[in-house]
Amino acid sequence: MALKVMIVDDSLFMRKMLRDILVEDGYEIADEASDGVEAVAKYKECLPDLVTLDIVMPNKTGIEALQEIMAYDAGARVVMCSAIGQEALTAAATEAGAKAFILKPFNPELVTRVLREVAQG
Amino acid sequence: MDMSQYKALFLSESREYLRTIAEQVVALEQSPGERSAVDALFRGAHSLKGMAASMEYGDVVVVAHSMEDLMARVRDGATPFDAGVADLLLEGVDLIDVLLQDVEQERPSTLPTGDFAQRLATYAPAAPKAAPAEQAEAQGAAADAVPSPAPTGPAPSATAAEAAPPAPEAEKAKEPAGEAGGTVRVKTELLDHLINLTGELVTNKQRLLTIAGELASPALNDAISETAKLLRSLHDEVMKVRLMPFEAISDRFQRSVRSVAKKSGKEIHFELTGREIGLDRGMLEQLVDPLNHILRNAVDHGIEESGERERAGKPARGTVRLAVTRDRDRIQITVRDDGRGMEPATMIAAAIAKGILTPEEGELLSPRQALMLSCIPGFSTAKEVTDISGRGVGMDAVNAAIQKLGGTLGIESEPGVGTTITLRLPLTIAIIHALVVQVGQVKAAIPVNAVQRTVELSRRQIETMGKRQMFQLDDEAIPLLSLNRVLGLPLGRFPDGILPLFVTEARGRRVGIVVDRLLGQHELFVKQLGRPLSKLAGVAGGATLGDGEIVAILDLAGLL
């Protein structure tokens, strides 16, 4: 059965691109969210197998959303996505429970490889 | 990965971010220190950069990156948000806007972006308020943040590192509307097709009505009246889909007021209300120039210099308010300034001096009509034409543009207190109610907003004053004009001695326009004329009547 992924990014462009990459690789898109608050709420609703989570977002940052998701579901498998320059946040995200980091702009092969690794634990 | 499929989405979303950035810059200038605006600005530039990097548009990346960096410094308190920062960010918005146009047209960009990036990276406030030590630190941070020379290749990962921690919570800052809660994006052409189809149905309904009139079948009449009701609902729904919030164009006004104020050295407080009110998207585009002109006039001619204001006991800072409201099926837009106002007597004197009015005509004008003199071509009360309000295009062009949209323009003014310009506009420009008239062998339509009333005048009521023929209406002498003569058609005969006419306002005065016959009010679906007919002055478009006959829709402001 296809794994369900939730995509979180405030940019529609980024969500669309990621969605196309993931669908092409056989994932099912559980839901999409455009800010941190929505991400937490939708996570609880659809309980996806994987989450791609942007960092710079309105209402609640990706790091804050990650903390709340992990507090709700310690087994959540969240991959952080962010543009170049946010590497400094890797430590904070890892500490909060992020399983991996993907840099934007998205490289389809890299995205699918990282997600596959995270999915397989 | 084939990125071309994302180009349209990239362009539309990037433009939304540009709009957000421009809005937030102006908002920050009005209330500096607004944390949510600072964060939204940072995010806007950050998202733009990320998208452009994905599309491999290196120039956009460079500009957006430098804007993001500058905002990171503002957010972290290293650089205060001052007018210099605002200028640079708005310059960046303009720069990216041009780059996006290049992308859209698929032409290589020739804009140099490196210099802009450099200026942002090294920007330091003119009058530093920070303590010396802090300042030095800020400068150091700025130097660190200088991106390595603009990347020439499309690989943005080669740009310098940025030290931008995530933006903390922002509450009310506006974000570009994504695909939130059950909404979809559709192409604008689809909306145009919808309104076209609805318009054609309206025309067809008129045709059915004509046929039903000939057949006198009650069953057919019932069916048509039911269809008419459904059509009206369909029309309303389609119109709603075409509505776009006023804010789609409003950021330009904030910026233009800001720039005129700066050029003329005036302090202006600009207020905008009703940005959420929906207007027909076709109309929105055509409102930009007229509103810009009215606003520029308000700042440039309406608001006094601060010294003059203080002497008059007014706050040194002038206020210009732009308000959009909706009242059932009309949109009202007012531009109100608290400037010097206009004196009707001065307007009349100027019009007489310019030979636009005779002194006798001047005496007949009401104060309201006197103010409308400013809408006559070639009339301007400003002592000198400044660079800012522009030459050539005056209130006459504004008035003509508003009339073309089926709207009206009103001016109210109190000397020393200020001026209010009110635009009243229909919700739609595609389907209008019009008075259809017969002139010679042709039929013509006049939008009802331009018609004050219709009159059937007996020849005996016509008075001749000099070369002019006039008649009395509400104790006012109204000159008569023949539409046949204006259009170069044979003059009407009127064997029964009754002249059908309608009263309209031209050049700030009422005139009676005589036609051969008044054929009644019709609901018309306006179609724009193609070239070369679209160049014809005085014709706003065409429409098909129920019997299939084509009528020209007259633009009286352009015709008379």
XYZ file of C-alpha atoms in Angstrom:
681
model
C 0.000 0.000 0.000
C 1.218 3.446 -0.868
C 2.638 5.494 1.950
C 0.713 8.641 2.830
C 2.630 11.911 2.921
C 1.491 15.282 4.211
C 3.110 18.298 2.510
C 3.534 21.510 4.499
C 4.750 24.678 2.792
C 3.373 28.211 2.620
C 4.112 28.405 -1.095
C 1.614 26.810 -3.432
C 4.375 26.542 -6.009
C 6.538 24.496 -3.644
C 3.653 22.262 -2.614
C 2.736 21.578 -6.224
C 6.305 20.717 -7.129
C 6.757 18.421 -4.160
C 3.409 16.781 -4.768
C 4.365 15.996 -8.363
C 7.689 14.511 -7.280
C 6.073 12.346 -4.603
C 3.108 11.159 -6.661
C 5.512 10.214 -9.434
C 7.417 8.114 -6.906
C 4.282 6.268 -5.834
C 3.309 8.113 -2.664
C -0.216 9.049 -1.765
C -0.715 12.668 -0.692
C -2.626 12.565 2.599
C -3.093 16.340 2.802
C -1.411 19.695 2.364
C -1.007 22.551 4.816
C 0.173 26.107 4.241
C 1.254 27.154 7.727
C 2.358 25.711 11.036
C -1.007 25.884 12.752
C -2.728 24.126 9.885
C 0.067 21.528 9.785
C -0.483 20.484 13.392
C -4.274 20.343 13.009
C -4.140 18.359 9.789
C -1.530 15.992 11.129
C -3.915 14.984 13.884
C -6.673 14.476 11.339
C -4.927 12.427 8.699
C -2.050 10.817 10.639
C 0.249 10.519 7.620
C 3.156 8.081 7.390
C 5.521 10.908 6.463
C 5.527 14.701 6.677
C 7.573 17.182 4.673
C 7.706 20.342 6.741
C 8.862 23.778 5.580
C 10.560 25.966 8.202
C 9.863 29.585 7.302
C 6.084 29.864 7.472
C 3.476 32.247 8.893
C 1.435 31.674 12.063
C 3.746 29.011 13.435
C 7.197 28.131 12.170
C 8.109 24.672 11.009
C 10.223 24.101 14.127
C 7.315 24.973 16.416
C 4.954 22.789 14.395
C 7.473 19.958 14.576
C 7.619 20.208 18.358
C 3.832 20.023 18.597
C 3.560 17.141 16.170
C 6.216 15.190 18.056
C 4.495 15.907 21.352
C 1.282 14.502 19.891
C 2.857 11.531 18.151
C 6.345 10.535 19.233
C 6.516 8.164 16.271
C 5.925 10.883 13.666
C 8.332 10.769 10.750
C 8.991 14.351 9.756
C 11.430 15.570 7.120
C 12.298 19.270 7.324
C 12.529 21.261 4.091
C 14.128 24.605 3.794
C 16.018 26.917 1.531
C 19.738 27.296 1.645
C 21.042 29.095 4.650
C 18.860 27.426 7.213
C 21.437 24.716 7.958
C 21.990 26.378 11.299
C 18.613 25.020 12.299
C 19.483 21.412 11.611
C 20.514 20.838 15.192
C 17.349 22.380 16.621
C 15.205 20.336 14.252
C 17.048 17.097 14.932
C 16.763 17.702 18.645
C 13.028 18.266 18.226
C 12.732 14.920 16.455
C 13.132 15.622 12.730
C 14.298 12.527 10.872
C 16.044 14.293 8.001
C 16.628 17.566 6.176
C 15.972 18.375 2.516
C 17.352 21.513 0.941
C 15.402 23.644 -1.493
C 15.362 23.914 -4.414
C 14.126 20.352 -4.557
C 16.152 17.806 -6.410
C 13.648 15.031 -7.235
C 16.147 12.197 -6.824
C 17.374 13.526 -3.516
C 13.842 14.064 -2.243
C 12.722 10.535 -3.109
C 15.914 8.982 -1.733
C 15.668 10.807 1.604
C 11.986 9.966 1.967
C 12.603 6.321 1.175
C 15.340 6.142 3.797
C 13.150 7.794 6.409
C 10.207 5.540 5.548
C 12.371 2.450 6.018
C 13.536 3.764 9.370
C 12.500 17.676 -14.049
C 10.602 19.757 -16.577
C 10.132 23.077 -14.802
C 8.273 24.843 -17.610
C 5.002 23.370 -16.337
C 5.430 25.430 -13.145
C 6.116 28.739 -14.850
C 2.569 30.110 -14.765
C 2.192 29.201 -11.107
C 5.602 30.675 -10.351
C 4.622 33.961 -11.994
C 1.253 34.283 -10.318
C 2.504 33.362 -6.864
C 5.612 35.538 -7.180
C 3.430 38.509 -8.056
C 1.312 37.849 -5.008
C 4.436 37.933 -2.878
C 5.547 41.168 -4.528
C 2.185 42.678 -3.717
C 2.452 41.518 -0.119
C 5.939 42.969 0.170
C 4.891 46.341 -1.247
C 1.875 46.451 1.059
C 3.873 45.555 4.126
C 6.525 48.163 3.330
C 3.892 50.863 3.246
C 2.208 49.435 6.339
C 5.516 49.491 8.187
C 6.090 53.087 7.239
C 2.744 53.994 8.725
C 3.309 52.014 11.907
C 6.994 51.237 12.295
C 7.938 48.350 14.530
C 4.935 46.252 13.560
C 6.489 42.876 14.155
C 4.097 40.872 12.025
C 4.779 43.120 9.031
C 8.528 42.709 9.461
C 8.117 38.941 9.552
C 5.792 38.899 6.569
C 8.290 40.985 4.584
C 11.077 38.597 5.447
C 8.987 35.580 4.506
C 7.845 37.168 1.262
C 11.411 37.728 0.083
C 12.452 34.300 1.370
C 9.669 32.490 -0.496
C 10.336 34.438 -3.683
C 13.959 33.457 -3.507
C 13.118 29.800 -2.972
C 10.734 29.660 -5.899
C 13.070 31.527 -8.231
C 15.879 29.187 -7.243
C 13.715 26.203 -8.164
C 12.987 27.767 -11.534
C 16.668 28.641 -11.916
C 15.989 32.333 -12.446
C 19.309 33.551 -11.090
C 18.583 37.297 -11.348
C 15.405 37.049 -9.310
C 17.263 34.947 -6.750
C 19.942 37.622 -6.369
C 17.468 40.448 -5.819
C 15.142 38.480 -3.543
C 18.068 37.162 -1.573
C 19.422 40.642 -0.902
C 15.956 41.805 0.173
C 15.607 38.830 2.476
C 18.994 39.583 3.998
C 18.149 43.204 4.603
C 14.881 42.190 6.263
C 16.698 39.656 8.412
C 18.874 42.506 9.667
C 15.809 44.641 10.331
C 14.114 41.777 12.144
C 17.162 41.115 14.270
C 17.405 44.783 15.175
C 20.703 45.353 13.381
C 19.203 47.873 10.956
C 16.256 50.145 11.757
C 13.373 50.167 9.324
C 13.602 53.674 7.897
C 12.637 55.410 4.669
C 15.893 54.259 3.075
C 15.079 50.619 3.716
C 11.530 51.159 2.424
C 12.876 52.757 -0.763
C 15.300 49.916 -1.360
C 12.658 47.257 -0.822
C 10.201 48.968 -3.160
C 12.967 49.337 -5.708
C 13.544 45.605 -5.339
C 9.835 44.945 -5.915
C 9.957 46.989 -9.119
C 13.127 45.270 -10.224
C 11.691 41.790 -9.723
C 8.489 42.881 -11.407
C 10.466 43.748 -14.544
C 12.425 40.499 -14.294
C 9.178 38.551 -14.072
C 7.919 40.271 -17.194
C 11.092 39.166 -18.953
C 10.489 35.640 -17.729
C 6.901 35.788 -18.905
C 7.885 37.057 -22.362
C 10.729 34.563 -22.484
C 13.259 37.220 -23.323
C 16.676 37.519 -21.797
C 16.926 40.020 -19.003
C 19.336 42.890 -19.342
C 18.774 44.415 -15.940
C 21.855 44.702 -13.826
C 21.003 43.283 -10.432
C 24.418 43.106 -8.818
C 24.542 46.801 -7.998
C 21.159 46.646 -6.309
C 22.205 43.662 -4.208
C 25.364 45.489 -3.236
C 23.459 48.592 -2.112
C 21.151 46.511 0.054
C 23.992 44.583 1.542
C 25.890 47.708 2.523
C 22.900 49.805 3.484
C 23.355 51.810 6.643
C 20.810 54.297 7.960
C 21.636 57.944 7.294
C 21.225 59.059 10.883
C 22.137 56.132 13.057
C 20.322 56.103 16.349
C 21.982 52.993 17.690
C 24.738 53.251 20.255
C 28.202 53.302 18.666
C 29.111 49.802 19.777
C 25.850 48.343 18.551
C 26.228 50.234 15.339
C 29.669 48.789 14.723
C 28.266 45.371 15.341
C 25.433 46.010 12.945
C 27.871 47.109 10.282
C 29.868 43.970 10.899
C 26.787 41.840 10.517
C 25.939 43.681 7.336
C 29.381 43.045 5.950
C 29.061 39.375 6.782
C 25.798 39.216 4.992
C 27.142 40.590 1.728
C 26.352 37.914 -0.781
C 29.327 36.796 -2.760
C 29.292 38.491 -6.146
C 26.060 37.876 -7.962
C 25.937 34.304 -9.147
C 26.005 34.190 -12.889
C 25.036 30.591 -13.211
C 21.656 29.248 -12.268
C 22.974 27.425 -9.226
C 21.700 29.429 -6.273
C 23.274 27.066 -3.814
C 26.481 28.814 -4.765
C 25.322 32.048 -3.163
C 26.694 33.040 0.159
C 25.430 31.610 3.353
C 22.638 33.482 5.007
C 22.193 33.455 8.711
C 18.465 33.707 8.912
C 16.750 31.999 11.795
C 13.106 31.161 11.294
C 10.561 33.888 11.593
C 8.738 33.777 14.895
C 4.978 33.787 15.093
C 3.197 36.407 13.079
C -0.429 37.001 13.715
C -2.222 39.251 11.354
C 0.292 39.841 8.616
C -1.321 39.086 5.348
C -0.071 36.161 3.393
C -0.685 35.563 -0.268
C -3.850 33.580 -0.585
C -2.810 30.076 -1.407
C -5.220 27.324 -2.137
C -6.884 27.606 1.229
C -10.160 26.068 2.310
C -12.065 24.790 -0.688
C -10.989 27.364 -3.246
C -9.545 26.704 -6.656
C -7.604 28.776 -9.106
C -9.044 29.152 -12.560
C -7.708 30.878 -15.614
C -9.097 34.355 -16.149
C -10.042 33.495 -19.739
C -12.476 30.961 -18.358
C -14.182 33.721 -16.392
C -14.327 35.852 -19.518
C -15.927 32.977 -21.429
C -18.507 32.575 -18.692
C -19.538 36.204 -18.797
C -19.574 36.074 -22.594
C -21.896 33.111 -22.616
C -24.134 34.723 -20.049
C -24.224 37.873 -22.144
C -25.162 35.940 -25.246
C -27.968 34.295 -23.291
C -29.244 37.724 -22.250
C -29.280 38.778 -25.901
C -31.090 35.594 -26.810
C -33.661 36.189 -24.090
C -34.396 39.591 -25.649
C -34.906 37.823 -28.958
C -37.341 35.386 -27.385
C -39.193 38.330 -25.869
C -39.529 39.894 -29.292
C -40.905 36.673 -30.747
C -43.253 36.178 -27.803
C -44.572 39.693 -28.359
C -45.529 38.718 -31.892
C -47.079 35.367 -30.951
C -49.003 36.535 -27.875
C -48.709 33.093 -26.243
C -49.206 33.158 -22.449
C -47.388 29.822 -22.046
C -44.373 31.150 -23.933
C -44.424 34.354 -21.904
C -44.396 32.364 -18.678
C -41.496 30.261 -19.855
C -39.547 33.335 -20.865
C -40.160 35.157 -17.625
C -38.944 32.077 -15.735
C -35.865 31.916 -17.982
C -35.279 35.599 -17.358
C -35.295 35.005 -13.602
C -32.836 32.133 -13.904
C -30.663 34.215 -16.176
C -30.555 37.007 -13.644
C -29.375 34.549 -10.981
C -26.811 33.107 -13.359
C -25.602 36.585 -14.181
C -25.290 37.449 -10.483
C -23.311 34.289 -9.753
C -20.998 34.755 -12.712
C -20.428 38.325 -11.642
C -19.498 37.173 -8.160
C -16.894 34.843 -9.594
C -15.406 37.713 -11.525
C -15.110 39.909 -8.479
C -11.656 40.617 -7.204
C -10.915 42.477 -4.001
C -9.932 46.088 -4.451
C -6.623 45.298 -2.793
C -5.523 43.669 -6.026
C -4.719 47.185 -7.219
C -4.558 49.190 -3.999
C -0.879 48.757 -3.226
C -0.081 50.819 -6.296
C -2.010 53.727 -4.841
C -0.178 53.590 -1.568
C 3.043 53.684 -3.459
C 2.065 56.430 -5.810
C 0.828 58.656 -2.968
C 4.042 57.982 -1.166
C 6.170 58.891 -4.149
C 4.231 62.058 -5.044
C 4.392 63.174 -1.419
C 8.108 62.639 -1.456
C 8.628 64.524 -4.712
C 6.530 67.464 -3.630
C 8.078 67.504 -0.174
C 4.745 67.095 1.603
C 3.895 64.979 4.571
C 0.920 62.786 3.825
C -0.987 60.329 5.883
C -2.705 57.937 3.506
C -5.645 55.866 4.621
C -7.285 53.122 2.674
C -10.508 51.416 3.645
C -12.588 48.825 1.859
C -9.700 46.918 0.351
C -11.756 43.734 0.687
C -14.638 45.015 -1.459
C -14.982 43.014 -4.652
C -15.063 44.688 -8.052
C -15.304 43.273 -11.554
C -11.796 42.406 -12.571
C -12.226 44.076 -15.951
C -13.165 47.281 -14.199
C -10.352 47.114 -11.645
C -7.712 47.399 -14.319
C -9.385 50.413 -15.827
C -9.616 52.163 -12.477
C -5.885 52.242 -11.844
C -5.050 55.263 -13.987
C -8.042 57.430 -13.050
C -7.576 56.782 -9.334
C -3.871 57.380 -9.538
C -4.563 60.684 -11.162
C -7.118 61.749 -8.574
C -4.752 60.788 -5.761
C -1.830 62.596 -7.333
C -3.991 65.687 -7.719
C -5.037 65.462 -4.096
C -1.453 65.323 -2.887
C 0.025 67.697 -5.407
C -2.687 70.374 -5.650
C -5.075 69.654 -2.794
C -2.806 69.335 0.231
C -0.969 72.520 1.194
C 2.667 72.851 2.199
C 3.070 72.075 5.886
C 3.856 75.729 6.729
C 0.675 76.919 5.078
C -1.285 74.204 6.868
C 0.056 75.195 10.260
C -0.783 78.835 9.660
C -4.328 77.733 8.865
C -4.457 75.825 12.141
C -4.350 72.417 10.506
C -2.052 69.516 11.333
C 1.192 69.811 9.377
C 0.611 66.387 7.927
C -2.102 66.235 5.302
C -4.502 63.319 5.106
C -5.742 61.603 1.983
C -8.387 58.943 2.391
C -9.352 56.440 -0.237
C -12.504 54.552 0.656
C -14.298 51.841 -1.273
C -17.819 50.897 -0.284
C -20.538 48.849 -1.827
C -24.160 49.793 -1.732
C -26.293 46.992 -3.194
C -25.417 47.001 -6.853
C -23.220 50.080 -6.937
C -19.616 50.588 -5.958
C -18.652 53.914 -4.499
C -15.073 55.074 -4.334
C -14.240 58.323 -2.585
C -10.971 60.183 -2.424
C -11.057 62.770 0.333
C -8.299 65.191 1.195
C -8.093 67.773 3.961
C -6.337 70.293 1.757
C -7.146 73.774 0.533
C -10.322 72.861 -1.310
C -11.658 74.524 -4.432
C -13.525 77.822 -4.726
C -16.424 77.684 -7.220
C -16.060 81.384 -8.006
C -12.370 80.944 -8.854
C -13.222 78.039 -11.123
C -15.848 80.100 -12.963
C -13.501 83.067 -13.317
C -10.793 80.816 -14.718
C -13.209 79.224 -17.182
C -14.340 82.653 -18.365
C -10.735 83.815 -18.695
C -9.966 80.766 -20.819
C -12.970 81.424 -23.035
C -14.685 78.199 -22.009
C -17.692 80.076 -20.622
C -19.274 83.430 -21.280
C -19.780 85.586 -18.165
C -23.565 85.084 -18.569
C -23.160 81.315 -18.642
C -20.884 81.554 -15.633
C -23.600 83.244 -13.616
C -26.003 80.403 -14.308
C -23.725 77.718 -12.881
C -24.433 76.207 -9.508
C -21.451 75.673 -7.177
C -21.573 71.980 -7.988
C -21.492 72.642 -11.705
C -18.663 75.115 -11.219
C -16.534 72.419 -9.591
C -17.265 70.102 -12.497
C -15.589 72.629 -14.781
C -12.338 70.936 -13.835
C -13.472 68.015 -15.974
C -13.525 70.094 -19.139
C -10.629 69.337 -21.468
C -7.879 71.892 -21.160
C -9.100 73.300 -17.878
C -6.715 73.408 -14.974
C -6.714 75.683 -11.973
C -3.236 74.832 -10.844
C -1.133 77.919 -11.387
C 1.629 75.885 -12.883
C 1.507 72.368 -14.181
C 3.883 70.394 -12.045
C 5.805 67.416 -13.172
C 3.974 65.278 -10.675
C 0.351 65.476 -11.665
C 1.360 65.140 -15.241
C 0.568 67.275 -18.206
C -2.100 66.431 -20.704
C -4.051 63.923 -18.728
C -6.333 65.863 -16.451
C -9.628 65.441 -14.758
C -11.283 65.433 -18.178
C -9.586 62.130 -18.981
C -10.496 60.794 -15.546
C -14.114 61.755 -16.051
C -14.201 60.207 -19.517
C -12.681 56.965 -18.220
C -15.229 56.737 -15.420
C -18.115 57.417 -17.797
C -16.826 54.751 -20.109
C -17.090 52.312 -17.221
C -20.708 53.332 -16.841
C -19.973 55.377 -13.762
C -20.291 58.963 -12.648
C -17.876 61.359 -11.054
C -18.863 63.945 -8.481
C -16.832 66.678 -6.821
C -17.561 68.289 -3.499
C -15.290 70.839 -1.998
C -15.168 73.310 0.816
C -12.526 76.008 0.577
C -9.962 75.571 3.321
C -11.401 72.256 4.438
C -10.783 69.865 1.583
C -12.107 68.157 -1.491
C -13.946 64.903 -1.976
C -14.147 63.169 -5.310
C -16.767 60.463 -5.510
C -16.896 57.794 -8.168
C -20.057 55.748 -8.457
C -19.653 52.628 -10.512
C -21.833 49.730 -11.574
C -20.843 46.250 -10.409
C -20.421 45.055 -13.923
C -19.286 46.586 -17.141
C -20.306 43.686 -19.317
C -24.088 43.856 -19.045
C -25.657 47.286 -18.839
C -28.991 48.985 -19.031
C -29.153 51.411 -21.877
C -31.588 53.777 -23.522
C -31.955 52.791 -27.174
C -32.741 55.606 -29.595
C -33.391 55.917 -33.305
C -31.359 58.471 -35.240
C -31.858 58.525 -38.992
C -31.582 54.945 -40.223
C -29.565 53.701 -37.252
C -30.150 52.789 -33.670
C -27.806 53.794 -30.896
C -27.671 53.027 -27.190
C -26.798 55.353 -24.313
C -25.937 53.804 -20.924
C -28.669 54.851 -18.498
C -26.128 56.241 -16.049
C -25.528 59.013 -18.576
C -29.227 59.756 -18.979
C -30.751 62.080 -16.398
C -34.216 61.956 -17.874
C -36.146 61.761 -21.102
C -38.451 64.540 -22.304
C -40.919 64.889 -25.149
C -40.726 68.532 -26.012
C -43.240 70.552 -27.968
C -41.740 72.918 -30.536
C -43.436 75.791 -28.744
C -41.279 75.199 -25.679
C -38.074 75.874 -27.595
C -36.535 79.313 -27.098
C -33.856 80.720 -29.297
C -31.072 82.581 -27.515
C -28.515 83.919 -29.945
C -27.470 80.996 -32.076
C -28.574 78.472 -29.515
C -31.840 76.708 -29.021
C -32.760 76.164 -25.401
C -35.645 74.878 -23.316
C -36.577 75.330 -19.683
C -36.311 72.424 -17.270
C -36.559 72.872 -13.504
C -35.990 76.622 -13.949
C -32.775 76.000 -15.815
C -32.199 76.917 -19.444
C -30.873 73.821 -21.150
C -29.284 73.994 -24.592
C -30.474 71.562 -27.234
C -28.246 69.517 -29.491
C -29.258 67.171 -32.261
C -27.695 63.716 -32.073
C -28.327 63.422 -35.815
C -26.177 66.490 -36.371
C -23.442 65.239 -34.019
C -23.327 61.935 -35.898
C -23.567 63.589 -39.308
C -26.938 62.053 -40.118
C -29.941 63.728 -41.832
C -31.893 65.845 -39.354
C -35.237 64.644 -37.995
C -38.523 66.135 -39.247
C -40.899 65.773 -36.279
C -44.168 66.229 -38.237
C -46.318 66.158 -35.085
C -44.287 68.953 -33.499
C -42.951 66.801 -30.658
C -39.190 66.444 -30.210
C -38.043 63.396 -28.260
C -34.878 64.071 -26.278
C -32.875 62.917 -23.316
C -31.024 65.100 -20.842
C -27.405 64.361 -20.073
C -24.501 66.223 -18.585
C -21.580 67.331 -20.715
C -18.758 69.604 -19.705
C -20.341 70.125 -16.333
C -23.615 71.359 -17.831
C -26.893 69.738 -18.667
C -27.785 69.435 -22.335
C -30.827 68.075 -24.131
C -29.942 65.638 -26.893
C -32.662 65.462 -29.527
C -33.166 62.140 -31.340
C -35.718 60.869 -33.850
C -37.323 58.391 -31.472
C -36.823 57.039 -27.985
C -37.079 53.247 -28.264
C -36.944 52.372 -24.589
C -34.607 50.804 -22.077
C -32.831 47.548 -22.906
C -30.506 45.191 -21.109
C -27.455 44.938 -23.330
C -24.389 42.775 -23.380
C -21.546 45.111 -24.261
C -18.902 43.883 -26.628
C -15.708 45.772 -27.202
C -15.130 46.830 -30.777
C -12.155 45.412 -32.601
C -9.550 47.492 -34.364
C -9.796 49.881 -36.143
C -13.272 50.693 -34.810
C -11.998 50.671 -31.229
C -10.157 53.903 -32.059
C -13.416 55.716 -32.788
C -14.039 58.502 -30.309
C -17.544 58.515 -28.908
C -18.303 54.830 -29.332
C -17.837 52.663 -26.250
C -18.736 49.333 -27.797
C -21.438 47.420 -29.563
C -24.332 45.185 -28.628
C -26.971 43.055 -30.302
C -30.629 43.848 -29.740
C -33.290 41.183 -29.337
C -34.219 41.414 -33.010
C -30.634 40.766 -34.023
C -29.919 44.365 -34.932
C -26.549 45.714 -33.910
C -26.363 48.994 -32.004
C -23.428 51.189 -31.207
C -23.128 52.094 -27.545
C -22.333 55.772 -27.437
C -19.827 57.312 -25.107
C -21.337 60.768 -24.784
C -18.325 62.198 -22.962
C -16.182 61.333 -25.950
C -18.773 62.388 -28.490
C -19.875 65.832 -27.364
